[in-house]
Coordinates of C-alpha atoms in Angstrom, one line a residue:
M1 CA 0.0 -0.1 0.0
K2 CA 2.6 2.4 1.1
R3 CA 4.7 1.6 -2.1
K4 CA 1.4 2.4 -4.2
L5 CA 0.9 5.7 -2.4
L6 CA 4.5 6.9 -3.0
A7 CA 4.3 5.9 -6.8
F8 CA 0.8 8.0 -6.8
L9 CA 2.7 11.0 -5.4
L10 CA 5.7 10.7 -7.6
F11 CA 3.2 10.5 -10.5
G12 CA 1.6 13.5 -9.4
L13 CA 4.8 15.4 -8.8
F14 CA 5.9 14.8 -12.2
A15 CA 2.6 15.8 -13.8
V16 CA 2.7 19.1 -12.1
T17 CA 6.2 19.7 -12.9
S18 CA 5.4 18.9 -16.5
A19 CA 2.5 21.1 -16.5
I20 CA 4.6 24.0 -15.0
A21 CA 7.3 23.4 -17.9
Q22 CA 4.7 23.9 -20.5
N23 CA 4.7 27.6 -20.1
K24 CA 7.4 30.1 -19.5
T25 CA 7.2 34.0 -19.0
I26 CA 8.9 36.3 -21.4
T27 CA 9.7 40.1 -20.5
G28 CA 11.3 42.8 -22.2
R29 CA 11.0 46.4 -23.4
V30 CA 10.2 48.2 -26.3
V31 CA 11.6 51.4 -27.7
G32 CA 11.8 53.6 -30.7
A33 CA 15.0 52.9 -32.8
D34 CA 15.4 56.7 -33.8
D35 CA 15.1 58.2 -30.3
G36 CA 15.3 55.4 -27.8
L37 CA 12.1 56.5 -26.0
P38 CA 9.8 53.9 -24.8
L39 CA 6.8 52.8 -26.9
P40 CA 3.4 52.3 -24.9
G41 CA 0.8 50.3 -26.3
V42 CA 2.7 48.4 -28.6
S43 CA 1.0 44.8 -29.2
V44 CA 2.9 41.8 -28.5
R45 CA 1.7 38.4 -29.5
V46 CA 2.8 34.7 -30.1
K47 CA 2.8 34.3 -33.8
G48 CA 0.1 31.5 -34.7
G49 CA -1.1 31.4 -31.1
T50 CA -3.6 33.4 -29.2
A51 CA -1.3 34.7 -26.3
G52 CA -0.9 38.5 -26.3
T53 CA -0.3 41.4 -24.3
T54 CA 0.8 45.0 -24.8
T55 CA 3.4 47.4 -23.4
G56 CA 3.1 49.6 -20.5
A57 CA 3.8 53.4 -20.0
E58 CA 7.5 52.6 -19.9
G59 CA 7.4 50.3 -23.0
N60 CA 7.9 47.2 -20.6
Y61 CA 5.8 44.0 -21.1
S62 CA 5.4 40.5 -19.5
L63 CA 3.8 37.6 -21.5
N64 CA 3.1 34.1 -20.2
V65 CA 3.8 31.7 -23.5
P66 CA 3.5 28.1 -24.2
S67 CA 6.9 26.2 -24.4
T68 CA 6.2 25.5 -28.1
A69 CA 6.2 29.2 -28.9
S70 CA 9.1 30.2 -31.1
V71 CA 8.5 33.7 -32.5
L72 CA 7.1 37.0 -30.9
T73 CA 5.4 39.5 -33.5
F74 CA 5.6 43.4 -32.5
T75 CA 3.0 45.6 -33.9
Y76 CA 2.8 49.6 -33.5
I77 CA 0.9 52.2 -35.5
G78 CA 3.7 54.4 -37.5
Y79 CA 6.2 51.7 -36.9
V80 CA 7.3 48.6 -39.1
S81 CA 6.3 45.5 -37.6
Q82 CA 8.8 42.7 -36.4
E83 CA 8.9 39.0 -35.6
I84 CA 11.5 38.3 -33.1
S85 CA 12.6 34.4 -32.4
I86 CA 12.5 33.6 -28.9
G87 CA 14.8 30.7 -28.6
S88 CA 16.1 30.0 -25.2
R89 CA 15.7 33.5 -24.1
S90 CA 13.5 34.8 -21.2
R91 CA 14.0 38.6 -22.5
V92 CA 13.4 39.9 -25.5
D93 CA 14.2 43.7 -26.1
V94 CA 12.9 45.2 -29.2
R95 CA 13.7 48.5 -31.2
L96 CA 11.0 49.4 -33.7
V97 CA 11.8 51.3 -36.7
T98 CA 9.4 54.3 -38.1
D99 CA 7.4 53.3 -41.2
A100 CA 8.6 55.6 -43.8
K101 CA 6.0 54.4 -46.2
L102 CA 3.3 55.4 -43.8
L103 CA 4.8 58.9 -43.7
S104 CA 4.7 59.2 -47.3
E105 CA 1.1 58.2 -47.7
V106 CA -1.5 60.8 -48.9
V107 CA -4.1 61.7 -46.4
V108 CA -7.5 63.8 -47.1
V109 CA -7.9 67.0 -45.1
G110 CA -10.7 69.5 -45.5
Y111 CA -9.3 71.5 -48.3
G112 CA -7.5 68.7 -50.2
A113 CA -4.6 66.0 -49.8
Q114 CA -1.4 66.1 -48.2
S115 CA 1.6 63.8 -47.4
R116 CA 1.3 62.4 -44.1
A117 CA 4.9 63.6 -43.1
L118 CA 4.1 67.1 -44.0
S119 CA 0.7 67.1 -42.3
T120 CA 0.4 69.3 -39.0
Q121 CA -3.5 68.5 -38.6
S122 CA -4.9 65.7 -36.3
T123 CA -6.5 63.2 -38.6
S124 CA -7.0 59.5 -38.4
S125 CA -7.4 57.4 -41.6
V126 CA -8.8 54.0 -42.1
S127 CA -8.1 52.5 -45.6
A128 CA -10.2 49.8 -47.5
E129 CA -7.6 47.1 -46.6
S130 CA -8.2 47.5 -42.9
F131 CA -11.6 46.1 -43.0
K132 CA -11.2 43.9 -46.1
N133 CA -13.3 40.5 -45.8
V134 CA -15.0 41.9 -42.7
P135 CA -18.7 41.5 -42.6
I136 CA -19.8 45.0 -42.1
I137 CA -23.4 46.4 -42.4
S138 CA -22.8 50.0 -41.7
P139 CA -19.8 52.2 -42.5
Q140 CA -19.5 53.6 -39.0
Q141 CA -18.5 49.9 -37.9
I142 CA -15.3 50.7 -39.8
L143 CA -14.1 53.1 -37.2
Q144 CA -14.7 50.8 -34.2
G145 CA -11.2 50.3 -32.6
Q146 CA -9.5 51.8 -35.7
A147 CA -9.3 55.5 -35.2
A148 CA -7.8 57.1 -32.0
G149 CA -9.8 59.5 -30.2
V150 CA -13.1 58.3 -31.8
N151 CA -15.7 56.8 -29.4
M152 CA -18.8 55.2 -30.9
V153 CA -22.1 53.8 -29.0
N154 CA -24.9 52.3 -30.6
S155 CA -27.9 54.5 -29.5
S156 CA -30.4 51.8 -29.7
G157 CA -30.9 48.0 -30.4
V158 CA -33.2 48.9 -33.3
L159 CA -31.6 47.8 -36.7
G160 CA -30.6 50.6 -38.8
S161 CA -30.5 53.1 -35.9
A162 CA -28.0 56.0 -35.8
S163 CA -24.9 55.4 -33.7
Q164 CA -23.6 58.2 -31.4
I165 CA -20.1 59.2 -32.3
T166 CA -18.0 61.5 -30.6
I167 CA -14.5 62.6 -31.6
R168 CA -12.3 64.0 -28.6
G169 CA -15.0 63.6 -26.3
G170 CA -18.3 65.9 -26.1
S171 CA -18.1 69.7 -26.9
S172 CA -21.3 70.8 -26.0
L173 CA -23.7 70.3 -22.9
T174 CA -26.9 71.0 -24.8
A175 CA -26.4 70.9 -28.6
G176 CA -25.8 67.8 -30.3
G177 CA -22.2 66.0 -30.7
Q178 CA -22.7 64.2 -33.9
P179 CA -19.6 64.8 -36.3
L180 CA -20.3 66.1 -40.0
Y181 CA -20.2 63.5 -42.6
V182 CA -18.7 64.3 -46.0
I183 CA -19.1 61.7 -49.0
D184 CA -16.8 62.6 -51.9
G185 CA -17.2 66.1 -50.8
V186 CA -20.8 66.5 -50.2
P187 CA -21.9 67.1 -46.6
L188 CA -24.6 64.5 -45.5
N189 CA -27.8 65.6 -44.0
T190 CA -28.2 63.7 -40.6
G191 CA -31.6 64.8 -39.4
N192 CA -34.1 62.4 -37.4
Y193 CA -36.9 62.0 -39.7
T194 CA -39.4 59.9 -37.7
Q195 CA -42.3 60.5 -35.2
G196 CA -40.5 58.0 -32.7
Q197 CA -43.6 56.1 -31.8
G198 CA -42.8 53.6 -29.1
G199 CA -39.4 55.2 -28.4
G200 CA -38.3 54.4 -32.1
S201 CA -35.1 56.3 -33.4
G202 CA -34.2 57.7 -36.8
L203 CA -32.4 55.6 -39.3
N204 CA -28.6 55.7 -39.6
P205 CA -27.9 58.1 -42.6
L206 CA -24.6 55.9 -43.4
L207 CA -26.8 53.0 -44.2
N208 CA -27.2 54.4 -47.7
I209 CA -23.5 53.9 -48.2
N210 CA -22.2 50.4 -48.9
A211 CA -18.9 49.7 -47.0
N212 CA -17.7 47.8 -49.8
D213 CA -17.8 51.0 -51.9
I214 CA -15.6 53.0 -49.4
E215 CA -11.7 53.6 -50.3
S216 CA -10.9 55.6 -47.3
M217 CA -12.2 57.1 -44.1
T218 CA -10.7 60.1 -42.6
V219 CA -11.3 61.6 -39.3
L220 CA -10.4 65.4 -38.9
K221 CA -10.2 66.1 -35.1
D222 CA -8.8 69.5 -34.7
A223 CA -9.8 72.9 -36.0
S224 CA -7.3 73.4 -38.6
A225 CA -8.4 70.3 -40.3
A226 CA -12.1 71.0 -40.3
A227 CA -11.8 74.8 -40.7
I228 CA -13.4 74.8 -44.4
Y229 CA -16.5 73.6 -42.8
G230 CA -17.1 76.2 -40.3
S231 CA -19.4 75.7 -37.5
R232 CA -20.9 72.4 -39.0
G233 CA -17.4 70.8 -38.2
S234 CA -17.2 71.9 -34.5
N235 CA -17.8 68.2 -33.6
G236 CA -15.3 66.9 -36.0
V237 CA -15.5 65.9 -39.6
I238 CA -15.9 62.2 -40.9
L239 CA -14.5 62.3 -44.7
I240 CA -15.6 59.4 -46.7
K241 CA -13.7 58.6 -50.0
T242 CA -15.4 56.0 -52.3
K243 CA -13.6 54.0 -54.8
S244 CA -13.0 55.1 -58.3
G245 CA -11.3 52.5 -60.3
A246 CA -7.7 52.6 -61.5
N247 CA -6.1 53.9 -64.6
N248 CA -4.5 51.6 -67.4
S249 CA -6.4 48.5 -65.5
A250 CA -8.4 45.7 -67.0
T251 CA -12.0 45.5 -65.8
K252 CA -12.2 43.7 -62.4
I253 CA -15.3 42.3 -61.3
N254 CA -15.8 41.3 -57.7
V255 CA -18.8 39.1 -56.2
D256 CA -18.9 38.5 -52.5
Y257 CA -21.7 37.2 -50.1
F258 CA -21.7 36.6 -46.5
N259 CA -24.3 35.6 -43.8
G260 CA -24.3 35.1 -40.3
T261 CA -26.8 34.6 -37.0
S262 CA -26.9 36.4 -33.8
E263 CA -27.9 35.4 -30.4
P264 CA -28.6 37.5 -27.3
T265 CA -26.0 36.7 -24.3
D266 CA -26.5 37.1 -20.5
I267 CA -30.2 37.1 -20.6
L268 CA -31.8 37.5 -17.1
K269 CA -33.4 34.7 -15.5
Y270 CA -36.8 35.5 -13.9
M271 CA -39.0 33.3 -11.7
N272 CA -41.6 31.4 -13.6
A273 CA -45.4 31.6 -12.7
D274 CA -45.4 28.9 -10.1
Q275 CA -42.2 30.4 -8.4
W276 CA -43.6 33.9 -8.3
R277 CA -47.0 32.6 -6.8
T278 CA -44.8 30.9 -3.9
F279 CA -42.8 33.8 -3.5
R280 CA -45.9 36.1 -3.2
R281 CA -47.6 34.0 -0.9
D282 CA -44.9 33.5 1.5
F283 CA -44.3 37.3 1.5
L284 CA -48.0 38.1 2.3
Q285 CA -48.3 35.5 4.9
A286 CA -45.2 36.5 6.5
N287 CA -46.7 40.0 6.8
N288 CA -50.0 38.8 7.9
T289 CA -51.8 39.9 4.8
A290 CA -54.6 37.9 3.0
V291 CA -53.4 36.1 -0.2
P292 CA -55.4 36.7 -3.3
A293 CA -56.5 34.0 -5.8
Y294 CA -53.9 34.6 -8.6
P295 CA -54.5 33.0 -12.0
T296 CA -53.1 29.6 -12.6
T297 CA -51.9 30.3 -15.8
S298 CA -48.1 30.6 -16.8
F299 CA -46.3 32.2 -19.9
D300 CA -42.8 32.7 -20.6
W301 CA -42.7 36.2 -22.5
T302 CA -38.9 36.6 -22.7
D303 CA -38.7 33.1 -24.7
A304 CA -41.6 34.5 -26.9
V305 CA -39.9 37.7 -28.0
L306 CA -36.6 36.2 -28.6
R307 CA -35.5 34.4 -31.8
T308 CA -32.2 33.7 -33.7
G309 CA -31.2 36.9 -35.7
K310 CA -30.1 36.2 -39.4
M311 CA -28.0 38.5 -41.6
N312 CA -27.4 38.1 -45.4
N313 CA -25.2 40.3 -47.5
F314 CA -24.5 40.2 -51.3
N315 CA -22.1 42.7 -53.0
A316 CA -21.0 43.2 -56.6
S317 CA -18.6 45.6 -58.3
A318 CA -16.9 46.3 -61.6
S319 CA -14.3 48.9 -61.8
G320 CA -11.1 49.5 -64.3
G321 CA -10.0 52.4 -66.7
N322 CA -7.7 53.4 -69.4
D323 CA -5.1 56.1 -69.5
K324 CA -7.5 58.7 -69.2
T325 CA -10.5 57.4 -67.7
R326 CA -11.6 55.5 -64.5
F327 CA -14.8 54.1 -63.4
Y328 CA -16.5 52.0 -60.5
L329 CA -19.8 50.5 -60.5
G330 CA -21.1 48.6 -57.4
G331 CA -24.4 47.5 -55.8
T332 CA -25.5 45.6 -52.8
F333 CA -28.4 44.0 -51.1
A334 CA -28.5 43.3 -47.2
D335 CA -31.2 41.5 -45.3
E336 CA -31.1 41.5 -41.4
S337 CA -33.4 40.2 -38.8
G338 CA -32.5 40.9 -35.2
Y339 CA -32.8 38.6 -32.2
T340 CA -36.1 40.1 -31.1
I341 CA -39.2 40.0 -32.7
G342 CA -40.3 43.2 -34.8
N343 CA -36.6 44.0 -35.8
D344 CA -35.8 43.7 -39.7
L345 CA -33.8 45.7 -42.0
E346 CA -33.7 45.5 -45.9
R347 CA -31.1 47.6 -48.0
L348 CA -30.7 47.8 -51.6
S349 CA -28.2 50.4 -52.9
G350 CA -26.3 51.0 -56.2
R351 CA -23.4 53.5 -56.9
F352 CA -21.4 54.7 -60.2
N353 CA -18.2 56.6 -60.0
F354 CA -16.6 58.2 -63.1
N355 CA -13.3 60.0 -63.6
H356 CA -12.0 61.4 -66.7
N357 CA -8.8 63.4 -67.7
I358 CA -9.8 65.8 -70.5
S359 CA -5.9 67.1 -70.7
E360 CA -3.1 67.1 -68.5
K361 CA -4.6 70.1 -66.8
V362 CA -8.3 69.6 -67.1
R363 CA -10.4 67.0 -64.9
V364 CA -13.9 66.0 -64.3
G365 CA -15.7 63.5 -62.6
L366 CA -19.1 62.3 -61.1
N367 CA -20.2 60.3 -58.2
Y368 CA -23.7 59.1 -57.8
N369 CA -25.3 56.7 -54.9
L370 CA -29.0 55.7 -54.8
A371 CA -30.4 53.7 -51.8
R372 CA -33.5 52.2 -50.6
V373 CA -33.9 51.3 -46.8
N374 CA -36.7 49.2 -45.3
S375 CA -37.1 49.2 -41.6
D376 CA -39.5 47.2 -39.7
R377 CA -39.5 48.2 -35.8
I378 CA -41.3 47.8 -32.9
G379 CA -39.7 50.1 -30.4
A380 CA -36.5 51.2 -28.5
E381 CA -35.2 49.3 -25.7
N382 CA -36.0 51.6 -22.8
S383 CA -39.8 51.7 -23.7
T384 CA -42.5 49.5 -22.7
Y385 CA -42.9 48.9 -26.5
A386 CA -39.6 47.4 -26.6
P387 CA -39.8 43.4 -26.7
L388 CA -37.5 42.7 -24.0
T389 CA -38.2 45.4 -21.5
S390 CA -41.8 44.4 -21.9
S391 CA -41.1 40.7 -21.2
Y392 CA -38.9 41.5 -18.3
L393 CA -42.0 43.8 -16.7
Q394 CA -44.8 41.4 -17.3
L395 CA -46.0 39.1 -14.6
P396 CA -45.4 35.6 -15.4
Y397 CA -49.1 34.6 -15.0
V398 CA -50.3 37.3 -17.5
M399 CA -51.3 35.7 -20.9
P400 CA -51.1 37.5 -24.4
Y401 CA -54.1 35.7 -25.3
D402 CA -57.6 35.1 -24.1
A403 CA -59.8 32.2 -23.6
N404 CA -60.7 32.4 -27.5
G405 CA -57.2 32.9 -28.6
N406 CA -57.5 36.6 -29.3
F407 CA -54.9 39.2 -28.2
R408 CA -55.4 40.7 -24.7
N409 CA -54.9 44.3 -23.9
T410 CA -52.4 43.9 -20.9
G411 CA -52.5 47.6 -19.7
F412 CA -49.5 49.8 -19.2
I413 CA -47.1 47.1 -20.0
Q414 CA -47.6 46.5 -23.9
N415 CA -48.6 43.1 -25.3
V416 CA -45.6 43.3 -27.8
I417 CA -46.5 40.0 -28.9
G418 CA -49.9 41.3 -30.2
L419 CA -48.6 44.6 -31.4
E420 CA -46.0 42.7 -33.5
A421 CA -48.8 40.2 -35.1
T422 CA -51.7 43.0 -35.9
G423 CA -50.0 46.2 -36.0
F424 CA -46.8 47.7 -37.8
N425 CA -44.4 50.2 -37.5
K426 CA -42.4 50.8 -40.6
L427 CA -39.9 53.5 -41.7
N428 CA -38.6 53.4 -45.5
S429 CA -36.3 55.9 -47.0
T430 CA -35.0 56.3 -50.7
R431 CA -32.2 58.7 -50.8
N432 CA -29.9 60.0 -53.8
T433 CA -26.7 61.5 -53.1
G434 CA -24.0 62.5 -55.7
N435 CA -21.8 65.3 -57.0
A436 CA -20.1 66.5 -60.2
Y437 CA -17.0 68.3 -60.4
A438 CA -14.3 69.8 -62.6
E439 CA -10.4 70.8 -61.9
V440 CA -8.2 73.0 -63.8
D441 CA -4.4 73.4 -63.3
I442 CA -4.0 77.2 -63.6
I443 CA -0.3 77.2 -63.1
S444 CA 2.2 74.5 -61.3
G445 CA 0.9 74.2 -57.9
L446 CA -2.1 76.3 -58.3
T447 CA -5.7 74.4 -58.9
F448 CA -9.3 75.7 -59.3
K449 CA -12.2 73.4 -58.6
T450 CA -16.0 73.6 -58.7
D451 CA -18.3 71.1 -57.4
W452 CA -22.1 70.6 -57.5
G453 CA -23.6 68.2 -54.9
I454 CA -26.8 66.8 -54.2
D455 CA -28.6 65.3 -51.1
N456 CA -32.3 64.2 -51.7
A457 CA -34.2 62.2 -49.4
L458 CA -37.7 60.8 -49.0
F459 CA -38.8 59.1 -45.9
D460 CA -42.2 57.2 -45.5
E461 CA -43.4 56.2 -42.0
K462 CA -46.3 54.3 -41.5
Y463 CA -47.7 53.1 -37.8
R464 CA -50.9 51.2 -36.9
E465 CA -52.4 49.7 -33.5
V466 CA -55.6 47.7 -33.7
D467 CA -58.4 48.7 -31.4
V468 CA -57.9 45.9 -29.2
F469 CA -54.7 48.0 -27.8
T470 CA -56.1 51.5 -28.3
P471 CA -59.8 52.1 -28.4
G472 CA -61.1 52.8 -32.1
G473 CA -57.5 51.9 -33.4
Y474 CA -54.8 54.5 -33.9
G475 CA -52.2 55.0 -36.9
Y476 CA -50.8 57.4 -39.1
I477 CA -48.8 57.9 -42.2
S478 CA -45.9 60.3 -42.5
R479 CA -44.1 61.4 -45.6
R480 CA -41.3 63.9 -45.4
S481 CA -38.6 65.0 -48.0
D482 CA -35.4 66.9 -47.6
N483 CA -33.7 68.2 -50.8
K484 CA -30.3 69.9 -50.6
W485 CA -28.1 71.3 -53.2
L486 CA -24.7 72.2 -52.7
T487 CA -22.0 74.2 -54.5
S488 CA -18.6 75.0 -53.9
N489 CA -15.6 76.8 -55.8
T490 CA -12.2 76.4 -54.3
L491 CA -8.8 77.8 -55.3
N492 CA -6.0 75.7 -53.7
Y493 CA -2.2 76.4 -53.9
N494 CA 0.3 73.8 -52.7
K495 CA 3.7 73.7 -53.4
I496 CA 6.8 71.8 -52.0
I497 CA 10.0 73.7 -51.4
G498 CA 13.1 71.5 -51.1
Q499 CA 12.5 68.3 -49.0
N500 CA 11.4 69.9 -45.6
H501 CA 9.1 72.8 -46.5
S502 CA 5.7 73.4 -48.1
V503 CA 3.6 76.3 -48.7
S504 CA -0.4 76.0 -49.0
G505 CA -3.4 78.1 -49.1
L506 CA -7.1 77.9 -49.7

């Protein structure tokens, strides 16, 4: 028996020792190669694995890695990524080199484009490569985690509702904090054209833009970058540049499709009807209060309003050009249903971009987008019209139907199952945006540009409640249109002197 016990203890000790030997800790410090200063926030990951961390304020890091790990990758915005072999070392120090290619990139600002190295404005740019092959419905999702100083919060669980975006924090206690959106030089109207029945919110204005049509998004954060837009750019400006094809390239056709599902997480668990009646009886008896005769029925409201959300997205595009002309043609169809009843969205849009060089000094172009968005809604999450909120507030013995199978009026806490089955709450929009421009190089460095743009939107809203919920029934039809025309004429001077100086004016 003693021999068996000793053998068991030795085996356990060996197993623990082996388990400990499977991992080791790597520490180190990351600094810039040009100045030797520590780099905070550098991503440190095991190549081909899931272990990772970031450097602290002094550039130090500590990472627990498997014994099989052989290479660490170090990545940081503005610096060239490095892969370092671990070997038998327990400390790996790294010096990251500045990415010269990144500094030579051209960034779009409010009044034109500049080399990143020469730009003094505070901007953040996200290119199409950053979100390639990523399932995105709204272009605002592109900025999530990609642009420093940009905070985005979903204002509602209703599909297609506008997100709240703040750039470098709020700038007003009373006025709105939304930034100005500019698409190919045309400022986009972001008005909320809805009656808001049941707490519903307006449609996201960027739903009309297909994320696959976007070439880059640039966030203008400071006053100098957004100065040309005046007070409209006081909360920052988001410039969206769409694709336009490439010169001297064969026609390229892209077709892609993705789908997915969504499920709610961390759903609250409530007492069922039997548990509630027992709890209520014990509570009243403990307080010497008579126990009324509660209904013996039972209904799971939360389960009734939940479902599996589904998403389908189809995109197709064609682009190309010769030595003088570039074109891009794209279209998309998206169909999405949320994980609660009465939350559906459809979008159909098409885009055509055309650019032509008449001569070496004269250029013209056209950008046009047409979109149709159909939204079927039931209510925002902070009202009794919302499926989940209503299901949490309903008592578990309350039934949505009467003895004859007809929907019941459940009072202040809405019978959302009946509302969804018998009524409707739809908000549809048709929107066309675009611009036509001409550019002329007057002399070297001096360019004149004239731009004409449109933003025409038509909103149809329909709402109906049957008389079982509202005596006599209730409903309305609302149609609103918003037509904006824009014209701008600019004279831009940009001259590079030597290698380190430039002169620009507008």
